[in-house]
PDB file of C-alpha atoms in Angstrom:
ATOM      1  CA  MET A   1     -36.020 -45.592 -65.301  1.00  0.00           C
ATOM      2  CA  THR A   2     -37.129 -42.844 -67.666  1.00  0.00           C
ATOM      3  CA  LEU A   3     -33.818 -42.168 -69.429  1.00  0.00           C
ATOM      4  CA  SER A   4     -33.606 -42.267 -73.350  1.00  0.00           C
ATOM      5  CA  LEU A   5     -31.179 -44.981 -73.932  1.00  0.00           C
ATOM      6  CA  THR A   6     -30.186 -47.125 -76.875  1.00  0.00           C
ATOM      7  CA  THR A   7     -28.512 -50.238 -76.276  1.00  0.00           C
ATOM      8  CA  ARG A   8     -26.104 -51.727 -78.479  1.00  0.00           C
ATOM      9  CA  LEU A   9     -22.989 -53.888 -78.811  1.00  0.00           C
ATOM     10  CA  PHE A  10     -19.843 -52.362 -78.841  1.00  0.00           C
ATOM     11  CA  ASP A  11     -17.657 -51.666 -81.814  1.00  0.00           C
ATOM     12  CA  ALA A  12     -14.196 -50.646 -82.567  1.00  0.00           C
ATOM     13  CA  ARG A  13     -15.194 -46.923 -82.915  1.00  0.00           C
ATOM     14  CA  ASP A  14     -16.435 -47.192 -79.133  1.00  0.00           C
ATOM     15  CA  ALA A  15     -12.871 -48.082 -77.658  1.00  0.00           C
ATOM     16  CA  PRO A  16     -11.672 -44.568 -76.618  1.00  0.00           C
ATOM     17  CA  HIS A  17     -15.038 -43.771 -74.802  1.00  0.00           C
ATOM     18  CA  VAL A  18     -15.598 -46.936 -73.219  1.00  0.00           C
ATOM     19  CA  VAL A  19     -12.074 -46.571 -71.924  1.00  0.00           C
ATOM     20  CA  ALA A  20     -12.977 -42.985 -70.605  1.00  0.00           C
ATOM     21  CA  LEU A  21     -16.076 -43.923 -69.236  1.00  0.00           C
ATOM     22  CA  ILE A  22     -14.791 -47.088 -67.238  1.00  0.00           C
ATOM     23  CA  ASN A  23     -12.110 -44.803 -65.753  1.00  0.00           C
ATOM     24  CA  GLU A  24     -14.537 -41.976 -65.134  1.00  0.00           C
ATOM     25  CA  ALA A  25     -16.958 -44.538 -63.366  1.00  0.00           C
ATOM     26  CA  PHE A  26     -13.821 -46.027 -60.992  1.00  0.00           C
ATOM     27  CA  ASN A  27     -11.575 -43.229 -60.644  1.00  0.00           C
ATOM     28  CA  GLY A  28     -13.837 -39.912 -60.733  1.00  0.00           C
ATOM     29  CA  ASP A  29     -13.611 -37.114 -63.564  1.00  0.00           C
ATOM     30  CA  GLY A  30     -10.266 -35.812 -62.609  1.00  0.00           C
ATOM     31  CA  ALA A  31     -12.086 -32.588 -61.111  1.00  0.00           C
ATOM     32  CA  GLY A  32     -12.411 -34.433 -57.745  1.00  0.00           C
ATOM     33  CA  ASN A  33     -15.866 -35.608 -58.342  1.00  0.00           C
ATOM     34  CA  LYS A  34     -16.151 -39.121 -57.642  1.00  0.00           C
ATOM     35  CA  GLY A  35     -19.318 -41.563 -57.999  1.00  0.00           C
ATOM     36  CA  TRP A  36     -20.342 -44.159 -55.291  1.00  0.00           C
ATOM     37  CA  THR A  37     -18.752 -46.735 -57.346  1.00  0.00           C
ATOM     38  CA  HIS A  38     -15.096 -45.326 -57.093  1.00  0.00           C
ATOM     39  CA  GLU A  39     -11.988 -47.134 -56.032  1.00  0.00           C
ATOM     40  CA  ALA A  40      -9.835 -44.268 -54.931  1.00  0.00           C
ATOM     41  CA  GLU A  41      -9.549 -45.672 -51.431  1.00  0.00           C
ATOM     42  CA  VAL A  42      -8.492 -48.915 -52.855  1.00  0.00           C
ATOM     43  CA  MET A  43      -6.317 -48.345 -55.711  1.00  0.00           C
ATOM     44  CA  SER A  44      -4.675 -45.568 -57.591  1.00  0.00           C
ATOM     45  CA  GLY A  45      -4.252 -45.217 -61.484  1.00  0.00           C
ATOM     46  CA  ASN A  46      -6.414 -46.023 -64.461  1.00  0.00           C
ATOM     47  CA  ARG A  47      -8.641 -49.239 -64.539  1.00  0.00           C
ATOM     48  CA  MET A  48      -8.702 -49.307 -68.503  1.00  0.00           C
ATOM     49  CA  ASP A  49      -6.717 -48.730 -71.314  1.00  0.00           C
ATOM     50  CA  GLU A  50      -7.276 -49.121 -75.147  1.00  0.00           C
ATOM     51  CA  GLN A  51      -4.467 -52.159 -74.903  1.00  0.00           C
ATOM     52  CA  ARG A  52      -6.233 -53.797 -71.847  1.00  0.00           C
ATOM     53  CA  LEU A  53      -9.766 -53.278 -73.434  1.00  0.00           C
ATOM     54  CA  ALA A  54      -8.181 -55.207 -76.595  1.00  0.00           C
ATOM     55  CA  MET A  55      -6.917 -57.857 -74.633  1.00  0.00           C
ATOM     56  CA  ILE A  56     -10.385 -58.218 -72.850  1.00  0.00           C
ATOM     57  CA  MET A  57     -12.141 -58.190 -76.124  1.00  0.00           C
ATOM     58  CA  ALA A  58      -9.978 -60.433 -78.002  1.00  0.00           C
ATOM     59  CA  PRO A  59     -11.896 -63.746 -77.064  1.00  0.00           C
ATOM     60  CA  GLU A  60     -15.029 -64.738 -79.265  1.00  0.00           C
ATOM     61  CA  THR A  61     -16.877 -65.448 -75.999  1.00  0.00           C
ATOM     62  CA  VAL A  62     -16.713 -61.627 -74.855  1.00  0.00           C
ATOM     63  CA  GLN A  63     -19.200 -58.937 -75.427  1.00  0.00           C
ATOM     64  CA  PHE A  64     -19.510 -55.347 -74.246  1.00  0.00           C
ATOM     65  CA  LEU A  65     -23.051 -53.496 -74.206  1.00  0.00           C
ATOM     66  CA  VAL A  66     -22.816 -49.859 -74.567  1.00  0.00           C
ATOM     67  CA  PHE A  67     -25.820 -47.572 -73.668  1.00  0.00           C
ATOM     68  CA  GLU A  68     -26.013 -44.469 -75.424  1.00  0.00           C
ATOM     69  CA  HIS A  69     -28.002 -41.301 -74.024  1.00  0.00           C
ATOM     70  CA  PRO A  70     -28.195 -37.894 -76.074  1.00  0.00           C
ATOM     71  CA  GLU A  71     -26.766 -35.815 -73.347  1.00  0.00           C
ATOM     72  CA  CYS A  72     -23.410 -37.953 -73.720  1.00  0.00           C
ATOM     73  CA  SER A  73     -22.095 -36.371 -76.865  1.00  0.00           C
ATOM     74  CA  GLN A  74     -18.553 -35.572 -75.319  1.00  0.00           C
ATOM     75  CA  SER A  75     -18.038 -39.151 -74.450  1.00  0.00           C
ATOM     76  CA  GLY A  76     -19.266 -40.517 -77.704  1.00  0.00           C
ATOM     77  CA  GLY A  77     -22.744 -40.740 -76.609  1.00  0.00           C
ATOM     78  CA  LEU A  78     -22.232 -43.337 -73.918  1.00  0.00           C
ATOM     79  CA  ALA A  79     -23.823 -43.041 -70.514  1.00  0.00           C
ATOM     80  CA  ALA A  80     -22.614 -46.900 -69.444  1.00  0.00           C
ATOM     81  CA  CYS A  81     -21.240 -49.990 -70.492  1.00  0.00           C
ATOM     82  CA  VAL A  82     -20.917 -53.577 -69.310  1.00  0.00           C
ATOM     83  CA  MET A  83     -18.989 -56.542 -70.322  1.00  0.00           C
ATOM     84  CA  LEU A  84     -20.313 -60.060 -70.618  1.00  0.00           C
ATOM     85  CA  LYS A  85     -18.269 -63.192 -71.034  1.00  0.00           C
ATOM     86  CA  HIS A  86     -19.717 -66.601 -72.398  1.00  0.00           C
ATOM     87  CA  LEU A  87     -18.661 -69.453 -69.902  1.00  0.00           C
ATOM     88  CA  PRO A  88     -20.444 -72.402 -71.850  1.00  0.00           C
ATOM     89  CA  GLU A  89     -19.063 -75.238 -69.595  1.00  0.00           C
ATOM     90  CA  THR A  90     -21.129 -73.869 -66.769  1.00  0.00           C
ATOM     91  CA  CYS A  91     -24.000 -72.365 -68.786  1.00  0.00           C
ATOM     92  CA  GLU A  92     -23.235 -69.084 -67.234  1.00  0.00           C
ATOM     93  CA  ALA A  93     -22.190 -65.279 -68.181  1.00  0.00           C
ATOM     94  CA  TYR A  94     -19.367 -63.298 -66.484  1.00  0.00           C
ATOM     95  CA  ILE A  95     -20.613 -59.888 -65.851  1.00  0.00           C
ATOM     96  CA  GLY A  96     -17.728 -57.183 -65.570  1.00  0.00           C
ATOM     97  CA  GLN A  97     -16.386 -53.636 -65.969  1.00  0.00           C
ATOM     98  CA  LEU A  98     -20.302 -52.374 -65.309  1.00  0.00           C
ATOM     99  CA  SER A  99     -19.589 -48.721 -65.624  1.00  0.00           C
ATOM    100  CA  VAL A 100     -21.992 -45.904 -65.268  1.00  0.00           C
ATOM    101  CA  SER A 101     -20.901 -42.208 -66.163  1.00  0.00           C
ATOM    102  CA  LEU A 102     -21.119 -39.923 -63.116  1.00  0.00           C
ATOM    103  CA  ARG A 103     -23.773 -37.778 -64.456  1.00  0.00           C
ATOM    104  CA  PHE A 104     -26.078 -40.752 -64.246  1.00  0.00           C
ATOM    105  CA  GLN A 105     -25.125 -42.584 -60.994  1.00  0.00           C
ATOM    106  CA  GLY A 106     -27.711 -42.616 -58.375  1.00  0.00           C
ATOM    107  CA  LYS A 107     -30.533 -42.655 -61.143  1.00  0.00           C
ATOM    108  CA  GLY A 108     -31.229 -46.216 -61.495  1.00  0.00           C
ATOM    109  CA  LEU A 109     -29.074 -46.758 -64.537  1.00  0.00           C
ATOM    110  CA  GLY A 110     -26.594 -49.334 -62.991  1.00  0.00           C
ATOM    111  CA  ASN A 111     -29.611 -51.233 -62.140  1.00  0.00           C
ATOM    112  CA  PHE A 112     -31.111 -51.003 -65.713  1.00  0.00           C
ATOM    113  CA  VAL A 113     -27.648 -51.978 -67.340  1.00  0.00           C
ATOM    114  CA  LEU A 114     -27.248 -54.845 -64.792  1.00  0.00           C
ATOM    115  CA  GLN A 115     -30.876 -56.211 -65.532  1.00  0.00           C
ATOM    116  CA  ARG A 116     -30.327 -55.811 -69.537  1.00  0.00           C
ATOM    117  CA  ALA A 117     -26.852 -57.643 -69.359  1.00  0.00           C
ATOM    118  CA  GLU A 118     -28.605 -60.406 -67.545  1.00  0.00           C
ATOM    119  CA  GLU A 119     -31.494 -60.553 -70.056  1.00  0.00           C
ATOM    120  CA  TRP A 120     -29.131 -60.385 -73.023  1.00  0.00           C
ATOM    121  CA  ALA A 121     -27.065 -63.189 -71.829  1.00  0.00           C
ATOM    122  CA  ALA A 122     -29.938 -65.261 -71.447  1.00  0.00           C
ATOM    123  CA  GLN A 123     -31.517 -64.568 -74.717  1.00  0.00           C
ATOM    124  CA  ARG A 124     -28.318 -64.785 -76.873  1.00  0.00           C
ATOM    125  CA  TRP A 125     -26.207 -67.641 -74.997  1.00  0.00           C
ATOM    126  CA  GLY A 126     -29.121 -69.489 -73.436  1.00  0.00           C
ATOM    127  CA  VAL A 127     -27.276 -68.879 -69.767  1.00  0.00           C
ATOM    128  CA  THR A 128     -28.860 -70.034 -66.582  1.00  0.00           C
ATOM    129  CA  GLY A 129     -26.895 -68.113 -64.503  1.00  0.00           C
ATOM    130  CA  THR A 130     -24.595 -64.924 -63.928  1.00  0.00           C
ATOM    131  CA  THR A 131     -21.056 -64.637 -61.855  1.00  0.00           C
ATOM    132  CA  MET A 132     -18.993 -61.499 -61.138  1.00  0.00           C
ATOM    133  CA  THR A 133     -16.226 -60.644 -58.827  1.00  0.00           C
ATOM    134  CA  VAL A 134     -16.440 -57.840 -56.619  1.00  0.00           C
ATOM    135  CA  LEU A 135     -13.208 -56.534 -54.437  1.00  0.00           C
ATOM    136  CA  ASN A 136     -13.503 -57.358 -50.708  1.00  0.00           C
ATOM    137  CA  ARG A 137     -12.618 -53.761 -49.912  1.00  0.00           C
ATOM    138  CA  ARG A 138     -15.723 -52.638 -51.405  1.00  0.00           C
ATOM    139  CA  PRO A 139     -18.741 -53.677 -48.954  1.00  0.00           C
ATOM    140  CA  GLU A 140     -21.034 -51.317 -50.722  1.00  0.00           C
ATOM    141  CA  LEU A 141     -20.823 -52.877 -53.777  1.00  0.00           C
ATOM    142  CA  LEU A 142     -21.049 -56.385 -52.180  1.00  0.00           C
ATOM    143  CA  GLN A 143     -24.345 -55.225 -50.451  1.00  0.00           C
ATOM    144  CA  TRP A 144     -25.785 -53.657 -53.970  1.00  0.00           C
ATOM    145  CA  TYR A 145     -25.081 -56.843 -55.735  1.00  0.00           C
ATOM    146  CA  SER A 146     -26.615 -58.710 -52.749  1.00  0.00           C
ATOM    147  CA  ARG A 147     -29.734 -56.442 -52.805  1.00  0.00           C
ATOM    148  CA  LYS A 148     -29.782 -57.674 -56.823  1.00  0.00           C
ATOM    149  CA  GLY A 149     -30.097 -61.347 -56.154  1.00  0.00           C
ATOM    150  CA  TYR A 150     -26.159 -62.251 -56.410  1.00  0.00           C
ATOM    151  CA  THR A 151     -24.788 -64.474 -53.317  1.00  0.00           C
ATOM    152  CA  GLU A 152     -21.371 -65.008 -52.310  1.00  0.00           C
ATOM    153  CA  THR A 153     -20.467 -68.428 -53.809  1.00  0.00           C
ATOM    154  CA  GLY A 154     -17.482 -68.722 -51.205  1.00  0.00           C
ATOM    155  CA  LYS A 155     -14.777 -68.541 -53.812  1.00  0.00           C
ATOM    156  CA  ILE A 156     -12.037 -65.855 -52.841  1.00  0.00           C
ATOM    157  CA  GLU A 157      -9.064 -65.434 -54.981  1.00  0.00           C
ATOM    158  CA  PRO A 158      -5.958 -62.689 -54.426  1.00  0.00           C
ATOM    159  CA  TYR A 159      -6.322 -59.826 -56.489  1.00  0.00           C
ATOM    160  CA  HIS A 160      -3.415 -58.980 -58.627  1.00  0.00           C
ATOM    161  CA  ALA A 161      -3.474 -55.393 -59.686  1.00  0.00           C
ATOM    162  CA  TRP A 162      -2.101 -55.247 -63.071  1.00  0.00           C
ATOM    163  CA  ARG A 163       0.506 -52.342 -63.933  1.00  0.00           C
ATOM    164  CA  LEU A 164      -1.223 -49.845 -66.823  1.00  0.00           C
ATOM    165  CA  GLU A 165       0.346 -46.823 -68.241  1.00  0.00           C
ATOM    166  CA  GLY A 166       0.006 -44.244 -64.957  1.00  0.00           C
ATOM    167  CA  GLY A 167       1.046 -46.798 -62.728  1.00  0.00           C
ATOM    168  CA  ARG A 168      -2.149 -48.486 -61.113  1.00  0.00           C
ATOM    169  CA  GLN A 169      -1.126 -49.739 -57.675  1.00  0.00           C
ATOM    170  CA  ALA A 170      -2.950 -51.307 -55.058  1.00  0.00           C
ATOM    171  CA  TYR A 171      -2.935 -49.736 -51.399  1.00  0.00           C
ATOM    172  CA  PHE A 172      -3.740 -52.888 -49.789  1.00  0.00           C
ATOM    173  CA  ASP A 173      -1.865 -56.440 -49.856  1.00  0.00           C
ATOM    174  CA  ASP A 174      -5.087 -57.990 -48.781  1.00  0.00           C
ATOM    175  CA  LEU A 175      -7.126 -57.220 -51.920  1.00  0.00           C
ATOM    176  CA  MET A 176      -9.231 -60.416 -52.759  1.00  0.00           C
ATOM    177  CA  LEU A 177     -11.830 -60.887 -55.465  1.00  0.00           C
ATOM    178  CA  ILE A 178     -14.986 -62.540 -53.939  1.00  0.00           C
ATOM    179  CA  HIS A 179     -16.864 -64.579 -56.447  1.00  0.00           C
ATOM    180  CA  MET A 180     -20.760 -63.941 -56.690  1.00  0.00           C
ATOM    181  CA  ALA A 181     -23.491 -65.590 -58.726  1.00  0.00           C
ATOM    182  CA  LYS A 182     -27.287 -65.454 -59.453  1.00  0.00           C
ATOM    183  CA  ARG A 183     -29.620 -67.922 -61.052  1.00  0.00           C
ATOM    184  CA  LEU A 184     -31.300 -66.513 -63.715  1.00  0.00           C
ATOM    185  CA  GLY A 185     -34.912 -67.258 -64.453  1.00  0.00           C
TER     186      GLY A 185
END
């Protein structure tokens, strides 16, 4: 990866930019452009708003890493972000909301962000593994994470689409969250 990136922790000024980045990565840019990670065939509406972001960020065990790039001045400088939640009872970190701007998708930035998140969690919290959940109707993401060393744990739970402004609605009644895990080190 040859992109010029700065990695840092989220701060409150990033909130509107993180919300916009997550919604762009998962919904498209509003002009019909969608990245390969979009959920348009699975559900409608925005994935994130500032209220939900504040709720996610409330526990002290949660951190967001943000990745700045000089070409992203319109989005607060953010090219990517990822959420980490420390799970001390299992010596793991949960990884979620991994989002890459459409401009940088397909260029290795998602791989870089995932690696950096794993490294950060191991160094900061001393975790020995990472976990995540992926929608069952997103086989391309399940395959991508499998190529990165994640395996399905066998745990599957129903996905209950939350209601946000804009009316986020699931198109399928059988949406499930597939749990995946990876041992670090």
